[in-house]
Coordinates of C-alpha atoms in Angstrom, one line a residue:
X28 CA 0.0 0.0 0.0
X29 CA 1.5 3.3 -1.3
X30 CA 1.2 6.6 0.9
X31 CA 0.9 10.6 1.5
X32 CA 3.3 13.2 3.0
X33 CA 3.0 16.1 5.3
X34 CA 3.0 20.0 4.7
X35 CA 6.6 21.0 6.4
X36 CA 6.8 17.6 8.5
X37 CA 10.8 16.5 8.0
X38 CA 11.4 13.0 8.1
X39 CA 13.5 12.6 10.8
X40 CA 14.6 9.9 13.2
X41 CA 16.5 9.4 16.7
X42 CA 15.6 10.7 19.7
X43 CA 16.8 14.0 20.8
X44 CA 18.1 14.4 24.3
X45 CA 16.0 17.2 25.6
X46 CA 16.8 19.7 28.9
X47 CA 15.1 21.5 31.1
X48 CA 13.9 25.2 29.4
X49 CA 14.2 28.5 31.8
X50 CA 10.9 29.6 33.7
X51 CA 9.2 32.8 30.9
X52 CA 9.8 35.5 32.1
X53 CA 11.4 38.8 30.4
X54 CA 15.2 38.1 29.1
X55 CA 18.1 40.4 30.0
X56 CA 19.2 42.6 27.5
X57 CA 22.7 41.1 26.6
X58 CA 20.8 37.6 26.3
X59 CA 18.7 39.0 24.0
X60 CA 21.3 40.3 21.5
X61 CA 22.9 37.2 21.6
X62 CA 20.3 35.8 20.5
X63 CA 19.7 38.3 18.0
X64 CA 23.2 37.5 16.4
X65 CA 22.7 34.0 16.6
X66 CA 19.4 34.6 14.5
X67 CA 21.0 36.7 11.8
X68 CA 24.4 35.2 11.5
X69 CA 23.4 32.8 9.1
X70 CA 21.5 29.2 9.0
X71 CA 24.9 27.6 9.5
X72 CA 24.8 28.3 13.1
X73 CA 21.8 26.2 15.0
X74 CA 19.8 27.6 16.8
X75 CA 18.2 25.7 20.6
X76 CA 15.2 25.0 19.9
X77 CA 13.0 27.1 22.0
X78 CA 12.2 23.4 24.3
X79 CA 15.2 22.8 25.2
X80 CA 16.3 20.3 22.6
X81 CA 19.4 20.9 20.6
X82 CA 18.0 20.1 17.1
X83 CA 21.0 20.5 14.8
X84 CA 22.2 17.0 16.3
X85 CA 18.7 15.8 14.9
X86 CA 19.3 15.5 11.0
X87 CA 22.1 17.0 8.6
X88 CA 18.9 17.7 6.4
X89 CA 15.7 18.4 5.6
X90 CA 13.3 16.6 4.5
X91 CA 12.3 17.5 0.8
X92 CA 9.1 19.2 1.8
X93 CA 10.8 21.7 4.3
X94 CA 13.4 22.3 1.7
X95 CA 10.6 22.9 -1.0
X96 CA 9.2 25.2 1.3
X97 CA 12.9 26.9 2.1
X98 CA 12.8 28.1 -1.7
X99 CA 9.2 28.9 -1.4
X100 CA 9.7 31.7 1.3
X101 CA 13.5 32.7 0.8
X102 CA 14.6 29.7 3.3
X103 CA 13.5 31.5 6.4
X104 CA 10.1 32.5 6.3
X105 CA 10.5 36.1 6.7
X106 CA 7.8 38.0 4.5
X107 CA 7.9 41.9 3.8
X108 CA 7.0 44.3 6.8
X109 CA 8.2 41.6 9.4
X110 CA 10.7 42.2 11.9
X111 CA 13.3 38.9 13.0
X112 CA 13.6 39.0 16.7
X113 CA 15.6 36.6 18.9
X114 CA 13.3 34.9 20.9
X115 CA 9.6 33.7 20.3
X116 CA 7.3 36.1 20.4
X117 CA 4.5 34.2 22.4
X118 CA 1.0 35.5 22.6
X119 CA -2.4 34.3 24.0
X120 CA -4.9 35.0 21.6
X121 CA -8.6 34.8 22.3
X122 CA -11.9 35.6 20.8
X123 CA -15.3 36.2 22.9
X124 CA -19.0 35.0 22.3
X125 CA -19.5 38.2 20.7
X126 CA -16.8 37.9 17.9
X127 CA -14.4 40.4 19.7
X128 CA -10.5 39.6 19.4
X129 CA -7.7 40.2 21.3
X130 CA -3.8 39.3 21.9
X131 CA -2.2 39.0 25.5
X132 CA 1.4 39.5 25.1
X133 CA 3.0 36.9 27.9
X134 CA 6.4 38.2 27.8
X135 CA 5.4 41.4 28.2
X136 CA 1.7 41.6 29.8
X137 CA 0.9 44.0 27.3
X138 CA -2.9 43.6 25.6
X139 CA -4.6 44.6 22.1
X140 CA -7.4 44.2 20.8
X141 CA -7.7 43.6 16.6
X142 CA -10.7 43.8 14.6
X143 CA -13.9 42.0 15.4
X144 CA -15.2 38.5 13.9
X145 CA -18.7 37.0 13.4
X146 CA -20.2 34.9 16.4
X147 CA -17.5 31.8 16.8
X148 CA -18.7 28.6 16.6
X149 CA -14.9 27.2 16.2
X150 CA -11.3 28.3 17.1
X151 CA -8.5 26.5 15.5
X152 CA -4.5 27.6 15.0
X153 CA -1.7 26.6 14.1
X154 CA 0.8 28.9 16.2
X155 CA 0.4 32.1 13.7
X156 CA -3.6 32.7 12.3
X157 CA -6.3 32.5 14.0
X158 CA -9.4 30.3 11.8
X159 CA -12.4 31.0 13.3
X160 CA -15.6 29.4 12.6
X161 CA -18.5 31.9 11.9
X162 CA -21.7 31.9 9.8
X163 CA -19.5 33.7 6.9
X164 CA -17.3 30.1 6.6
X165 CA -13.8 30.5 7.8
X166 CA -12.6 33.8 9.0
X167 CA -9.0 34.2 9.2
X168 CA -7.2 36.5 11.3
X169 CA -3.2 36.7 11.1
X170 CA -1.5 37.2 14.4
X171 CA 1.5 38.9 13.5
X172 CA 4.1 36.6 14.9
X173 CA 5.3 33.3 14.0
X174 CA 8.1 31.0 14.2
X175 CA 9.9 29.6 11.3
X176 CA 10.9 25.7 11.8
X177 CA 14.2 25.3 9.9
X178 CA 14.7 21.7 11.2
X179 CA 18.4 22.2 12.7
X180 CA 17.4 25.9 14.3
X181 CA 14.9 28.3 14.2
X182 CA 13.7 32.0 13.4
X183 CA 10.9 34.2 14.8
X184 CA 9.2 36.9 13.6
X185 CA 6.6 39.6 14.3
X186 CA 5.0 42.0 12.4
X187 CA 1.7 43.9 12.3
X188 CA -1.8 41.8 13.3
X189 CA -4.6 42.1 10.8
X190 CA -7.6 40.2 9.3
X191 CA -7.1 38.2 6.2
X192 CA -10.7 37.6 5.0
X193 CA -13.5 34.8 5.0
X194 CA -13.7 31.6 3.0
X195 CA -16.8 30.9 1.9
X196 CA -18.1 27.3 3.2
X197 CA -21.1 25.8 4.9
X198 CA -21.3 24.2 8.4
X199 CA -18.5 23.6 10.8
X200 CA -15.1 23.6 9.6
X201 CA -12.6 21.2 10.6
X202 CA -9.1 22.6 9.8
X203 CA -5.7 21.2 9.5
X204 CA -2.6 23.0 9.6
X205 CA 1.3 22.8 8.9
X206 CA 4.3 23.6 10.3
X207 CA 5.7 26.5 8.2
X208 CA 3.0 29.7 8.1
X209 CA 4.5 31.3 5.1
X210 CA 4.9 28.2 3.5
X211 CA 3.2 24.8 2.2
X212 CA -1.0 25.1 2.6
X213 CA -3.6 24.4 5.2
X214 CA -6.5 22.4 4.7
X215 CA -10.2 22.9 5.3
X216 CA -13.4 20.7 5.1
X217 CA -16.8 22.2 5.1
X218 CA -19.0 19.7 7.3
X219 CA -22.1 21.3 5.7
X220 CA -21.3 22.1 2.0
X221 CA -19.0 18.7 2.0
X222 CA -16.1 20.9 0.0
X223 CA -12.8 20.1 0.1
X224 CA -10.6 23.6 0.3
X225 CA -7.3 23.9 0.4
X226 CA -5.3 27.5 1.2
X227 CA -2.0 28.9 0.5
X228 CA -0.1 29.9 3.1
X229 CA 2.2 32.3 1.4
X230 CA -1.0 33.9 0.4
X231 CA -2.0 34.4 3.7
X232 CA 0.7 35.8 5.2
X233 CA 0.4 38.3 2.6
X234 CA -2.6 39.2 3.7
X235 CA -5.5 36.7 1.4
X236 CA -7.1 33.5 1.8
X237 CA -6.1 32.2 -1.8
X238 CA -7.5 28.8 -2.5
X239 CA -5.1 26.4 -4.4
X240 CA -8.2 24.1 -5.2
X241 CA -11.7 23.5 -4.0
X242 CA -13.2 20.1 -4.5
X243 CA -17.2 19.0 -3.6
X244 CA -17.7 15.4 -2.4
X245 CA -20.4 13.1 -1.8
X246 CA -21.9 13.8 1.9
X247 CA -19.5 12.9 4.5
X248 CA -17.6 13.9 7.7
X249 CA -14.5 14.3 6.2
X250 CA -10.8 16.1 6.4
X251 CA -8.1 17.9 4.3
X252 CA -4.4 17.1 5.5
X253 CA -2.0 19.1 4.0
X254 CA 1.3 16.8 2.7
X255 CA 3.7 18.1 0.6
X256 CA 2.7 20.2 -2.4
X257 CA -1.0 19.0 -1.9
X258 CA -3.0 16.8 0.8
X259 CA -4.7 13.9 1.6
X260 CA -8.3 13.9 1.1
X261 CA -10.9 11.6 3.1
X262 CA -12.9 9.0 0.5
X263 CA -16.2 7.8 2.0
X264 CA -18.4 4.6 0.8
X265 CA -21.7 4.5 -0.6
X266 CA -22.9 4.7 2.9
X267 CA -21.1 8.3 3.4
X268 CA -18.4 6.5 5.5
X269 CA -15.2 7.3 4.9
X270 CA -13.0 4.5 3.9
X271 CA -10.5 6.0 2.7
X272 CA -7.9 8.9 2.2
X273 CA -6.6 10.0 -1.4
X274 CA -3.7 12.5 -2.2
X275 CA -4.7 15.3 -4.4
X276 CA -2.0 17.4 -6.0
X277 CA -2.2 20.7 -5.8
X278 CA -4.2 21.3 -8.8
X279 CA -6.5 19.6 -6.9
X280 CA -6.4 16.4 -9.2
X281 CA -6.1 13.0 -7.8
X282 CA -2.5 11.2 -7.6
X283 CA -3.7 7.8 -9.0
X284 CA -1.5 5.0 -6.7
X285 CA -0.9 7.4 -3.6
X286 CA -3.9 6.6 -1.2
X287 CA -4.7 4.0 1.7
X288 CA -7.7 2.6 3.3
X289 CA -8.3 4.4 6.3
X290 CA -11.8 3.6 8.0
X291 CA -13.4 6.2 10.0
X292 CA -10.5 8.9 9.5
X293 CA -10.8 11.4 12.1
X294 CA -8.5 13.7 13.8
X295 CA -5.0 15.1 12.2
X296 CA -1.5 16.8 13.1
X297 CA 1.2 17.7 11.5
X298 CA 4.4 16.1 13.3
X299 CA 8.1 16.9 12.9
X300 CA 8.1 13.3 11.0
X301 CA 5.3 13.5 8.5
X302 CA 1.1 13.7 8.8
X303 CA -1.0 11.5 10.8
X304 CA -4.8 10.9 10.3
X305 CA -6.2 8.7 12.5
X306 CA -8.1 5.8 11.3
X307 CA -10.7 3.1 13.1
X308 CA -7.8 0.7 12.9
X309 CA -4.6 3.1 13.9
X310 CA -3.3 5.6 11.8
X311 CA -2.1 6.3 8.2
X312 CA 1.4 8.7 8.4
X313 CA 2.3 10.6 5.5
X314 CA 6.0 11.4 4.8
X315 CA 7.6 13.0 2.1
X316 CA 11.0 12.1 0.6
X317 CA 13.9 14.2 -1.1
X318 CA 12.3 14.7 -4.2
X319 CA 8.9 15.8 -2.5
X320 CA 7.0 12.6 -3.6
X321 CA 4.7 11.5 -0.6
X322 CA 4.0 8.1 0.9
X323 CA 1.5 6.5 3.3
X324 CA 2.5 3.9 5.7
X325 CA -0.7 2.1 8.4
X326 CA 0.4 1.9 11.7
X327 CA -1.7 -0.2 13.2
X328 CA -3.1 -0.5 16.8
X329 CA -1.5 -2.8 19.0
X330 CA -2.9 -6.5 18.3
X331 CA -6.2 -7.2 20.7
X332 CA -6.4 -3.7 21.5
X333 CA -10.0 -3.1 22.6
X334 CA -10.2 0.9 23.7
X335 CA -12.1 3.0 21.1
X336 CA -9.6 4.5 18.5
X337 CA -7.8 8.4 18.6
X338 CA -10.0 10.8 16.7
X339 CA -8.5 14.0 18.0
X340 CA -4.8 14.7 18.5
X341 CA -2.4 16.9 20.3
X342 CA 1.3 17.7 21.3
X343 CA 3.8 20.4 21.9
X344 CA 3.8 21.8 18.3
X345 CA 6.1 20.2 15.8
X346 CA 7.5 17.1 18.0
X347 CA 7.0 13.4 17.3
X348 CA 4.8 11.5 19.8
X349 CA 1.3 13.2 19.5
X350 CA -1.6 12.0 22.3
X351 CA -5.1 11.4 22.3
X352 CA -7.9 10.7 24.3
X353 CA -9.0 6.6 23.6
X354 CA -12.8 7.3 24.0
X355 CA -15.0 9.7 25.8
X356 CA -17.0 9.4 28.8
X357 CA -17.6 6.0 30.1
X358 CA -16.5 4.5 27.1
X359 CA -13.5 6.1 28.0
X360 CA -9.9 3.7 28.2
X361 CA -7.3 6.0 29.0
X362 CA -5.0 8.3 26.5
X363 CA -3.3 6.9 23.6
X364 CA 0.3 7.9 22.8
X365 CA 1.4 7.5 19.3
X366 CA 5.3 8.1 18.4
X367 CA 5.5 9.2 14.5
X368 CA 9.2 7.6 14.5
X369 CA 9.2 4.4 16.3
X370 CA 5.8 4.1 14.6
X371 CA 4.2 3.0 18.0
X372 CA 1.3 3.1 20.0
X373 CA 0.6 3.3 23.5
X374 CA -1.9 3.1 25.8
X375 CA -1.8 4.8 28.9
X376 CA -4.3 4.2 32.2
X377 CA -6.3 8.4 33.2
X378 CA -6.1 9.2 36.8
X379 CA -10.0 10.7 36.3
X380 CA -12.1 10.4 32.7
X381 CA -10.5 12.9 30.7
X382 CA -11.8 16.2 28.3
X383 CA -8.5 17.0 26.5
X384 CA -4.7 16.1 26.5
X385 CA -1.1 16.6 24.7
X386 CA 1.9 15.3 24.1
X387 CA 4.7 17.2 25.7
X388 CA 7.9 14.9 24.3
X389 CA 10.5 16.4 26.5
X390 CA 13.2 14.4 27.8
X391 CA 10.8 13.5 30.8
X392 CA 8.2 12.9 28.8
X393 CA 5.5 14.1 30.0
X394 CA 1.5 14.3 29.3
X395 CA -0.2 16.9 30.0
X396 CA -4.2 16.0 30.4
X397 CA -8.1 17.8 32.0
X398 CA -10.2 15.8 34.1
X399 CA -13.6 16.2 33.2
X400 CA -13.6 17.6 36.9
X401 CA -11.3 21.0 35.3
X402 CA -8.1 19.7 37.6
X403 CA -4.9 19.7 35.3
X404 CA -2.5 16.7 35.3
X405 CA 0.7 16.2 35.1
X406 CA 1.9 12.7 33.8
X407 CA 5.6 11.1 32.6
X408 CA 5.1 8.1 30.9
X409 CA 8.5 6.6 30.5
X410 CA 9.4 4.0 28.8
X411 CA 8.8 0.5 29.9
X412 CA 7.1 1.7 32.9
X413 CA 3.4 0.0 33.2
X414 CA 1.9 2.9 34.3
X415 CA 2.3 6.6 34.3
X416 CA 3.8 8.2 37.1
X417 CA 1.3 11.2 38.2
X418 CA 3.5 14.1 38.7
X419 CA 0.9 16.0 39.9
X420 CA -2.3 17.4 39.7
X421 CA -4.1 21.0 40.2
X422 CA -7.2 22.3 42.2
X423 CA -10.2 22.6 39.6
X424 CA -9.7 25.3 36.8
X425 CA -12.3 25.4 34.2
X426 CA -15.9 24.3 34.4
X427 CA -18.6 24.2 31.8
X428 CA -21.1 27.3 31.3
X429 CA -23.4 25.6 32.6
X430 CA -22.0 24.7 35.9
X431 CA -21.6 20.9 35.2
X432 CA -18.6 18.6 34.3
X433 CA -16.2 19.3 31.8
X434 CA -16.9 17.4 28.2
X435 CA -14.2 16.9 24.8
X436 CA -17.1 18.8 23.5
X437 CA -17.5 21.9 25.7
X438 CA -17.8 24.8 23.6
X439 CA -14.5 27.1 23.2
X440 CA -12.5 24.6 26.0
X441 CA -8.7 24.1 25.0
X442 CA -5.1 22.9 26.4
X443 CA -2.6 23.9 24.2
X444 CA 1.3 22.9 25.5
X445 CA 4.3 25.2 24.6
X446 CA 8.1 24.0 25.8
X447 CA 7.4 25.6 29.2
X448 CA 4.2 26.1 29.6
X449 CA 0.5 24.4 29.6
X450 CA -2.2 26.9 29.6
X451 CA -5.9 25.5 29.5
X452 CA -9.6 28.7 29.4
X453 CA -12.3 28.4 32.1
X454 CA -15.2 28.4 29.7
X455 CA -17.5 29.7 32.7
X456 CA -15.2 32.8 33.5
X457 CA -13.4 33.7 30.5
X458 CA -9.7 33.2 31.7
X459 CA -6.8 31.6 30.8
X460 CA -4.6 29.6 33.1
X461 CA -0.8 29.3 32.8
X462 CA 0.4 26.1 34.6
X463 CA 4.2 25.1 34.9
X464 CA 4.5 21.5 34.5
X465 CA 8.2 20.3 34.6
X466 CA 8.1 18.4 37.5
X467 CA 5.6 20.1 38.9
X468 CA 1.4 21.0 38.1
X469 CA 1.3 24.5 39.6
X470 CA -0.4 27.4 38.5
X471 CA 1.6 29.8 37.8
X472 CA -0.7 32.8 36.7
X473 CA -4.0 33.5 35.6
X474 CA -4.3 35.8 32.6
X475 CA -7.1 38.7 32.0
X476 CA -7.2 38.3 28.5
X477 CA -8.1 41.8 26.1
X478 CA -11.4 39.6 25.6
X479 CA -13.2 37.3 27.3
X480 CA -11.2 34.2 26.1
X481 CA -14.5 31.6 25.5
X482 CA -11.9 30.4 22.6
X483 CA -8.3 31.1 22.8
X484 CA -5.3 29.4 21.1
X485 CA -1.1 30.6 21.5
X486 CA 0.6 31.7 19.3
X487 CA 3.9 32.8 18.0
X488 CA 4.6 29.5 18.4

């Protein structure tokens, strides 16, 4: 069985020692123009990445979709107007009931507020726009700071925030993005319209939602995963269930002998090796080689595996193993761990049902999950151990609107993990919670965000 690559996912393999990352706070002003020379001396010199892993020992290359996308964007992903800086320049971005959006700066505490959307319905990022969900389709806002992956180091960037425009579409929108936000595509299926849509990213960092193709398909609940130059495309049945997923170039023509059966796909992330969609059966992972030409590969679930499969995933953006919840509810078996290059899953026991978790793939490994009861937890699942060790765990954070338990579906709810941090909204107050979980689960502040953050992603990332 032939298969896809990912949109800026390197192929990459070993295991990169990774160490213990600074508490955030504001940098001194010598470390800061070190860092500024280290930035602008050149790509020869590596850069830490900003988790604490020392990725020039990773690879001596890229894979050939990052280096596709290097001559895409001038090799850095700088675009005109933006300023390189020498440190991430992390924000908390969040958007109210009422369509309001604003930015938290959590270096500097500073706040703005950008121009309004339509009523969210949906909030999804991928560390630089902001793709909101409204009755208009898509609405994309560009945060105005970003960080450019170069595999052996990295670059960040900031420049103006602004809106980017709408793309037309019907029903909720599940989207999927890539690594690289000047570079490579994101992908977007309309739940209600059943269109397959997917956007250039260079486009949008200049400021419009350009389509690269838009495809309609029989009735279905279905996904766009960028890989590559194009993406892979759910194919459903006569029953409207989707048994398959079929690369599409960018053109938006099929790729005849590059798909693989994948029942049920739901749920994808871009990971430093290559794409993963999650199927009823495991997962299909798309990698690219040299020459940009993609390829699928089934990983399947461990044999007699009996928990429901991983529909949703997450992780500290960019690194290999990616988590998900196995089930919701009562149905509910714990939190699968799937590492994109040993090609293995895992299945780990919850201390309470779970709402949401990622994949923090530090040198400790650790998982960082919500109980349906709004505590945070802090887990290190090591390998060979039978059991996660519980690091630790946090008084109750969020609740639902309504006053009841947490669900995977509460509107607006989100944990998104960074190399220091874990920050997770409180649907029923509007906040957003920083938590410091090396070693520890503590809170370490509670942000007042510009607006009420009922959805709120990072980014900068």
């Amino acid at each position: 069985m032939e298969t896809t690559p990912p949109p800026g996912a390197p192929a990459l393999s070993g295991r990169v020692p990774t160490g213990r990352v600074p508490s955030r706070r504001p940098v001194a002003l010598f470390a800061l123009a070190a860092a500024a020379v280290l930035a602008t001396a050149g790509c020869s010199a590596g850069v830490a990445d900003p988790g604490g892993n020392e990725t020039g020992n990773e690879t001596g290359s890229e894979s050939g979709q990052e280096a596709g996308a290097d001559a895409e964007a001038g090799g850095h992903g700088s675009v005109e107007g933006a300023q390189q800086v020498g440190e991430p320049q992390v924000k908390i971005a969040s958007v109210d009931a009422a369509g309001a959006v604003g930015l938290h700066d959590l270096l500097t505490g500073e706040s703005t507020e950008l121009d309004p959307v339509g009523k969210p319905q949906a909030l999804a990022s991928g560390g630089r726009y902001l793709f909101v969900t409204t009755e208009a389709g898509l609405e994309v806002v560009d945060s105005g700071v970003w960080t450019w992956d170069h595999v052996d180091h990295f670059h960040y960037y900031r420049s103006d925030p602004r809106p980017v425009g709408a793309v037309a579409g019907e029903g909720e929108s599940t989207v999927s993005t890539s690594s690289l936000p000047t570079a490579g595509s994101t992908g977007v299926f309309f739940q209600g319209s059943h269109e397959a849509v997917l956007l250039d990213n260079e486009a949008l960092s200049e400021g419009a939602p350009e389509e690269r193709f838009r495809i309609g398909l029989p009735a279905h609940r279905g996904l766009v995963a960028p890989v590559g130059a194009g993406a892979l495309v759910t194919v459903p049945d006569a029953s409207g269930t989707v048994a398959e997923v079929q690369y599409y170039d960018a053109e938006g023509s099929p790729v005849e002998g590059v798909s693989a059966a994948c029942p049920a796909a739901e749920g994808t992330i871009t990971t430093r090796v290559g794409v993963v969609v999650g199927c009823l059966d495991g997962a299909v992972l798309a990698t690219v080689d040299a020459d940009g030409k993609p390829a699928l590969e089934h990983v399947p679930y461990p044999e007699g595996t009996e928990a429901p499969p991983a529909t949703a995933f997450a992780n500290r953006k960019g690194r290999p193993t990616v988590a998900a919840l196995a089930g919701e509810g009562e149905a509910q078996r714990g939190v699968w761990l799937l590492d994109t290059r040993e090609r293995v899953w895992e299945l780990l026991p919850a201390p309470e049902p779970l709402v949401k978790v990622a994949a923090v793939d530090d040198a400790d490994t650790h998982v960082v999950a919500l109980g349906a009861s709004g505590r945070l937890h802090v887990l290190t699942a090591g390998p060979g151990e039978e059991a996660p060790a519980v690091v630790g765990s946090t008084e109750a954070l969020a609740a639902a609107p309504d006053g009841g338990a947490l669900t995977a579906d509460t509107p607006g709810l989100d944990l998104v993990v960074d190399q220091q941090r874990a920050y997770v909204n409180d649907p029923a107050s509007g906040v957003v919670h920083e938590i410091a979980y090396n070693g520890e689960a503590r809170l370490a502040r509670t942000l007042e965000t510009p607006v009420g953050a009922d959805f709120f992603t990072e980014v900068g990332r």
